[in-house]
Structure formats: C-alpha cells, structure tokens
Short mmCIF file of C-alpha atoms in Angstrom, two decimals:
data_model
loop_
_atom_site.label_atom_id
_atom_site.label_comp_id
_atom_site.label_asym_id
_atom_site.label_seq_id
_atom_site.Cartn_x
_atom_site.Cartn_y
_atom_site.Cartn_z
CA UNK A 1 -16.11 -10.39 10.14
CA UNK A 2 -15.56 -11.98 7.01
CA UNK A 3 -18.89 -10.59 5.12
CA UNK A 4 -20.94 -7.88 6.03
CA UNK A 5 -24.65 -7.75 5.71
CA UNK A 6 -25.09 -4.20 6.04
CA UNK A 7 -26.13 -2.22 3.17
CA UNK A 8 -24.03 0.76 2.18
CA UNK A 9 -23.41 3.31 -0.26
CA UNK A 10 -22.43 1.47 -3.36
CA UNK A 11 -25.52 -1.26 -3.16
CA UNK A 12 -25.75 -4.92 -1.67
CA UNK A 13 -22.81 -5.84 0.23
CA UNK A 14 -19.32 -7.60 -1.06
CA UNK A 15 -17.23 -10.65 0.19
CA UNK A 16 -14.35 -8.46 0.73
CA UNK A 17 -15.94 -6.01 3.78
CA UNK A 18 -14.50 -5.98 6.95
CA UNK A 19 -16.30 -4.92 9.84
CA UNK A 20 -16.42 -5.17 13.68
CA UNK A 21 -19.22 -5.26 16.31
CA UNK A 22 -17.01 -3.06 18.84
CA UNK A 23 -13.26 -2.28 19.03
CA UNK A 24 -10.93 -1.74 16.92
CA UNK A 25 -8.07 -4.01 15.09
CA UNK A 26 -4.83 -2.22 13.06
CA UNK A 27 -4.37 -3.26 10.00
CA UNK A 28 -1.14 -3.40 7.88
CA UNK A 29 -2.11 -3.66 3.92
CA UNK A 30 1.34 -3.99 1.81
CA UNK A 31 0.54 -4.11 -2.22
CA UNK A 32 3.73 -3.95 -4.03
CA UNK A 33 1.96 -2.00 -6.84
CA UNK A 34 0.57 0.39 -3.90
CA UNK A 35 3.81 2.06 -2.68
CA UNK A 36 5.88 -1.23 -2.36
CA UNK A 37 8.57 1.03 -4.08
CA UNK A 38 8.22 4.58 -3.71
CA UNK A 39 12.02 4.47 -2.04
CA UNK A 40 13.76 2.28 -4.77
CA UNK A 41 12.84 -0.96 -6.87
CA UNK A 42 15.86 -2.85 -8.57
CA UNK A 43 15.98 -6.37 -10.84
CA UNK A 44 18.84 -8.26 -10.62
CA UNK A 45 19.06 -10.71 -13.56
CA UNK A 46 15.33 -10.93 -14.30
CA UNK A 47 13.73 -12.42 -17.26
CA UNK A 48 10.26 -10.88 -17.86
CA UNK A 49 7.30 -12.80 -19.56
CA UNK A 50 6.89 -9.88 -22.64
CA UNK A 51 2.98 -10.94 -22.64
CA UNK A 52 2.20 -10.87 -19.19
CA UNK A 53 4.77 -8.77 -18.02
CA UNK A 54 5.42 -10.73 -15.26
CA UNK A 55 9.26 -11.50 -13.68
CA UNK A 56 9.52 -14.99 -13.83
CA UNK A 57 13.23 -15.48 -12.93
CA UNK A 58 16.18 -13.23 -11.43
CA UNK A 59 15.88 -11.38 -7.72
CA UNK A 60 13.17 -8.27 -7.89
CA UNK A 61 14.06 -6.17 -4.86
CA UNK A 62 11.81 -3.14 -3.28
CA UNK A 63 12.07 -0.55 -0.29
CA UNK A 64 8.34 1.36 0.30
CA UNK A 65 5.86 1.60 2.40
CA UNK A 66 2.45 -0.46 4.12
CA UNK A 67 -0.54 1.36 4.06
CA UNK A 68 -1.24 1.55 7.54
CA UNK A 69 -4.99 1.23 8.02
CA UNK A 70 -7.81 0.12 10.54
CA UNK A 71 -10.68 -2.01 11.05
CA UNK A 72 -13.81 -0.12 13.47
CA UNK A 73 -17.43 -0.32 13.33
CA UNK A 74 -19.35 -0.31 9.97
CA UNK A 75 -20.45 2.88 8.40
CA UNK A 76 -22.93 3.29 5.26
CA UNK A 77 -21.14 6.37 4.31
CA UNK A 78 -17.82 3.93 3.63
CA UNK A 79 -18.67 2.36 0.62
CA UNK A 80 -17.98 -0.89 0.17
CA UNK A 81 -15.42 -0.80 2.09
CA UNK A 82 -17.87 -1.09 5.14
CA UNK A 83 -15.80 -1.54 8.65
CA UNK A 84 -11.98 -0.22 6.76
CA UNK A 85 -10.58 2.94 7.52
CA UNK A 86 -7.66 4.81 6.10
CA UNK A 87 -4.95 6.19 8.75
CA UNK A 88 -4.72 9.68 9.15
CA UNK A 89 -2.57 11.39 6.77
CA UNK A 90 -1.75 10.53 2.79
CA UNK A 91 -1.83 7.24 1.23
CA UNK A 92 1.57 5.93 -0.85
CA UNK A 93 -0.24 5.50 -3.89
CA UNK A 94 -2.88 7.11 -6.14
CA UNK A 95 -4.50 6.11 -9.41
CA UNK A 96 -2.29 7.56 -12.61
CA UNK A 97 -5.18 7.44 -14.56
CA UNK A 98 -7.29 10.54 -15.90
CA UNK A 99 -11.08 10.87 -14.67
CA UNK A 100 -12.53 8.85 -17.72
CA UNK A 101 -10.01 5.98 -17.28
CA UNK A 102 -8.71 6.59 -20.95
CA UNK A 103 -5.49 6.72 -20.62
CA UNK A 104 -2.75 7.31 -17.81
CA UNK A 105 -1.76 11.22 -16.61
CA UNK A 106 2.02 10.22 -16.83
CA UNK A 107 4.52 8.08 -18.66
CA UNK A 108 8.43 8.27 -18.41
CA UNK A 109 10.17 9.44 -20.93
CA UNK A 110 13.55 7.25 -20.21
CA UNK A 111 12.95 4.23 -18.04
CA UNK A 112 16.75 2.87 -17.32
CA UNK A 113 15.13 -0.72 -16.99
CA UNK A 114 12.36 -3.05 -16.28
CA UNK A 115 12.11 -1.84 -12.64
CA UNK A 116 12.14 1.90 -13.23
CA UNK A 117 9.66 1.54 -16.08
CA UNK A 118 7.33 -0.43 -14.09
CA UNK A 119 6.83 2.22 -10.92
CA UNK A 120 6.65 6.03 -11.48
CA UNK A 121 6.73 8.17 -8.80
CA UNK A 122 5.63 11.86 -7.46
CA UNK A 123 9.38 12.69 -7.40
CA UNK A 124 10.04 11.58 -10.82
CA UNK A 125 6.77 13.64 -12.04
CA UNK A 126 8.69 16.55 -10.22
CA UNK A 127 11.95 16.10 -11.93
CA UNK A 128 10.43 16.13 -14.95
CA UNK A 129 11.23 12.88 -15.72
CA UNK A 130 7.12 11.97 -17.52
CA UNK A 131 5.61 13.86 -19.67
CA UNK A 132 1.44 13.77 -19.48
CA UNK A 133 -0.96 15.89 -17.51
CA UNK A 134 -2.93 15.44 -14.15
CA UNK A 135 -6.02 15.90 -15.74
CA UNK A 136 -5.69 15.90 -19.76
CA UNK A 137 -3.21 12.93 -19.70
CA UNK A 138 -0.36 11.34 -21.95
CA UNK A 139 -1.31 12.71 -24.92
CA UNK A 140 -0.87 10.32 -27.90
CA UNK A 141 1.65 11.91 -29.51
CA UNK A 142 3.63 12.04 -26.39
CA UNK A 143 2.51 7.88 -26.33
CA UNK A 144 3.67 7.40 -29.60
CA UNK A 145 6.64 8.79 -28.89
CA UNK A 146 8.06 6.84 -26.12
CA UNK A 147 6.07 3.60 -25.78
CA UNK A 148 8.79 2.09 -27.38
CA UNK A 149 11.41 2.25 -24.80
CA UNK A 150 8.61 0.89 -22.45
CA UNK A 151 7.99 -2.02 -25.58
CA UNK A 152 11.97 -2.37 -25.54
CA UNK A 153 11.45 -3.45 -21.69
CA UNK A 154 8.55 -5.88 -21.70
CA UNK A 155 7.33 -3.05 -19.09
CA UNK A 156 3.69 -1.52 -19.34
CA UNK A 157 2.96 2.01 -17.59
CA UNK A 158 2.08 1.75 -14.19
CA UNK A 159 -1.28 1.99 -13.27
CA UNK A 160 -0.23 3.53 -9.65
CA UNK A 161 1.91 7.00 -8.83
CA UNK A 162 4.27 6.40 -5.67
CA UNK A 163 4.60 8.74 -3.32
CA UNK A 164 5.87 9.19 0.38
CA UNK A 165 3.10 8.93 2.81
CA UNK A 166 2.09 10.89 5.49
CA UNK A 167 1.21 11.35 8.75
CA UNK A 168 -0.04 8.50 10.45
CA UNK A 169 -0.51 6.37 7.41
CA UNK A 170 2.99 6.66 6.75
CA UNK A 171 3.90 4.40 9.89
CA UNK A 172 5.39 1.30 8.40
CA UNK A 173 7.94 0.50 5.96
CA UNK A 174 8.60 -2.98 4.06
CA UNK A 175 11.68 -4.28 2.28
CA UNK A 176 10.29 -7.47 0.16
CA UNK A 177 12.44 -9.27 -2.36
CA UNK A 178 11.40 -11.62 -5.25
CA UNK A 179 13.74 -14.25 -6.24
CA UNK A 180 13.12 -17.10 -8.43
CA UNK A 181 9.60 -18.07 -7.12
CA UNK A 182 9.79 -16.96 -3.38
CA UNK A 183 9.14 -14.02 -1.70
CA UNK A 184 10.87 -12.67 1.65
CA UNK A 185 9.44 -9.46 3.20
CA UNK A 186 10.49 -7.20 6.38
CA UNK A 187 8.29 -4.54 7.71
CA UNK A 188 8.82 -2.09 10.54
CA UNK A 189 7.19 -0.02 12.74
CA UNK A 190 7.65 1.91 15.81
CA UNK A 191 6.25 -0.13 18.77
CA UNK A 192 4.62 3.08 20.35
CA UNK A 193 3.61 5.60 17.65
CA UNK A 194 1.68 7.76 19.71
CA UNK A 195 -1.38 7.91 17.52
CA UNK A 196 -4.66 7.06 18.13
CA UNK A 197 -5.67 5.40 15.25
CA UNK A 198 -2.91 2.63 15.86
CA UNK A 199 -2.93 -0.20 18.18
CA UNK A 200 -0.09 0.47 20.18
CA UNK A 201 2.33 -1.93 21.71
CA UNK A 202 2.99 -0.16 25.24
CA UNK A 203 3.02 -3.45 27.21
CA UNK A 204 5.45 -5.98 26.55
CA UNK A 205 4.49 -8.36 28.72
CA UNK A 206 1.09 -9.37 27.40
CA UNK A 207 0.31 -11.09 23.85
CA UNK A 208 -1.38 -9.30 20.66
CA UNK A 209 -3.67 -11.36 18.82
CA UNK A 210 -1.93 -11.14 15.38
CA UNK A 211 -2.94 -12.75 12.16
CA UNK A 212 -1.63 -12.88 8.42
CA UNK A 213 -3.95 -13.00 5.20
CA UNK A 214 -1.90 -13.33 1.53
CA UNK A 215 -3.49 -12.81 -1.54
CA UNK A 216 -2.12 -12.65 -5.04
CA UNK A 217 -3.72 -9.49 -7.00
CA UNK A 218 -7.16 -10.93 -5.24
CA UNK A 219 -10.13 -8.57 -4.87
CA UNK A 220 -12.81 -10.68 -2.86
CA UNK A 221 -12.20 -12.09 0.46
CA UNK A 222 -12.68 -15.48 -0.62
CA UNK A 223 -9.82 -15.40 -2.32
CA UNK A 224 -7.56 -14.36 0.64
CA UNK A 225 -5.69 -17.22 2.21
CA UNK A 226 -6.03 -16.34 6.10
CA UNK A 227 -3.80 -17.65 8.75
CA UNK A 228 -5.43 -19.30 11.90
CA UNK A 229 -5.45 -16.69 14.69
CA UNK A 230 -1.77 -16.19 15.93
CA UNK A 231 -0.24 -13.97 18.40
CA UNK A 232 2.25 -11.71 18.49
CA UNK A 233 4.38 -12.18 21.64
CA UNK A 234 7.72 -9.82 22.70
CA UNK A 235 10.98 -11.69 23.88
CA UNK A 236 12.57 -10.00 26.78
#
C-alpha cells in the first residue's frame, strides 16, 4: 500500500507508510548516509561543491551495509512508520546527535580527506579518533578547535554514526560507486538465511515478485520513483 489510512501513534497518517492487508514482503533499504560505509568510503579525484557539500565530479566509492527490513500488517504502536519493521538485531546507523538536537556527540579530530570527514564510525569513536560525548556532546571548545580541518575539506560532520550491524539486520552488504553523475551499486545476500523475518529464496525454480523504488534524500512516498512490478527469476 502506498498510503495508509490508519491512525497511529504520531497523529493522522503520512504518504510515506507502508502497510499490508496479510503477508509479508522483505525489504532491502540502502541510504548511503545510513551505513553505506561503515567498512570503508574512498574519493578518487573528487571536486566537492564547498556550499552544498556535495561531490560533483571524481569516483566516490563505498563498502557497508542495507538495512535489512520488512513490510507486515499495520500496527498503531509503530508510529508513522505504520506496516515497516526493523530486522532483528542492530541497525548500521544511529543519530550522532545529543537528545536536544544541539549539536553532534562526536567530531574527528583528523579527517585524512573528504571521505573520512564525511562518515564517522563506532570504531573510530573507539580508537579515539573524535572527541565529544554520548550525551553532553562536542563541546565548543573542542568545535572550535577542529572545525577547521573539516572547513579545509568542504566536509560537514556527519549527522549519522556507522556501525556493523547485527543479527538479522545485518544480512546484506552493498558496494555502490559514484562517478561523474552515475551511480553503480552491488548488494549481496545469502539466498537462505535461515531467519524468519526474511523472505527466503529456498526454491529456485519459481519467480519472486521483486520491485525497485529510488529516491534522492526523499522523505514522502510521493517522491519515490517506483519500478513497475518485476520479478526476480534464478538461472540454472
């Protein structure tokens, strides 16, 4: 479903819920700012837009994870998510932002380059490679301090901490690559994971119906471009 008319916990329904009557359908959600890179992000060449931020030429390369989710029968207690689900296990990414969304809970100290800068994750909080706290924050001396090498960049602080999933949520992988205008992704994922909350390919000989939404950084449904209904069939 498209829209859901159901009303749930965080008031009158959004574009964006996904729901279904009965059944369930897997579904794969890659974000490259939501553990796109928690394995390794390099720029080859890149020339960054120092406003936006953005790479606008060169080759962008990342090795991560899809957050490997589900789509069931609406719930109220869901939010507005309505009908989506989370895998068991630990998502890739969580907000590095304090509680009052002042200011972020880490910062490197010595980003190497654009791509570094642009991605911090739980191993580099480990290694002591940020400063900042989990609850109190980059303080703003500690900002003051090195904000420049991020300035230096064109890089801002990334909104997202990157981290290895887990359990069943940490199912898929994705390589993606950004060069000069075009993107080129792989993902991969066991064909039999043994868990419940995945649809499972056990039998080869029958087809999956399989389809493909893209979205640029969109939060509403509407804004999702949404591939007719495909399936997935295996080669022998």
């Amino acid at each position: 479903q498209e829209s859901d008319p159901h009303p749930h916990a965080n008031g009158p329904a959004i574009v964006d819920d996904a729901w279904l009557s009965s059944g369930r359908a897997d579904l794969w959600h890659s974000k490259a700012a939501r553990g796109g890179a928690v394995t390794s992000a390099t720029g080859t060449g890149i020339t960054v837009d120092p406003v936006s931020h953005n790479v606008t030429a060169g080759t962008f390369s990342m090795i991560g994870y899809v957050d490997d989710t589900y789509c069931d029968v609406w719930s109220g207690t869901n939010g507005e998510d309505g009908g989506r689900y989370g895998d068991a296990g630990t998502a890739a990414a969580s907000h590095n932002r304090i509680a009052d969304k002042s200011r972020p809970k880490w910062m490197e100290t010595n980003p190497t380059d654009f791509a570094d800068a642009m991605f911090i994750t739980q191993s580099e909080i480990d290694g002591g490679e940020c400063v900042g706290n989990a609850t109190t924050g980059v303080s703003d001396a500690e900002a003051a301090l090195y904000w420049p090498k991020y300035d230096t960049l064109n890089a801002v602080i990334c909104e997202r901490i990157h981290a290895v999933p887990t359990g069943s949520r940490g199912d898929i992988s994705i390589g993606a690559v950004w060069s000069n205008g075009t993107w080129k992704a792989e993902i991969k994922r066991q064909l039999n994971t043994t868990n419940a909350d995945d649809i499972n390919f056990t039998d080869l000989a029958i087809e999956y119906l399989f389809n493909v939404a893209e979205f640029d950084n969109s939060r509403h449904g509407y804004e999702h471009r949404c591939s007719e209904s495909k399936y997935l069939k295996f080669i022998p």
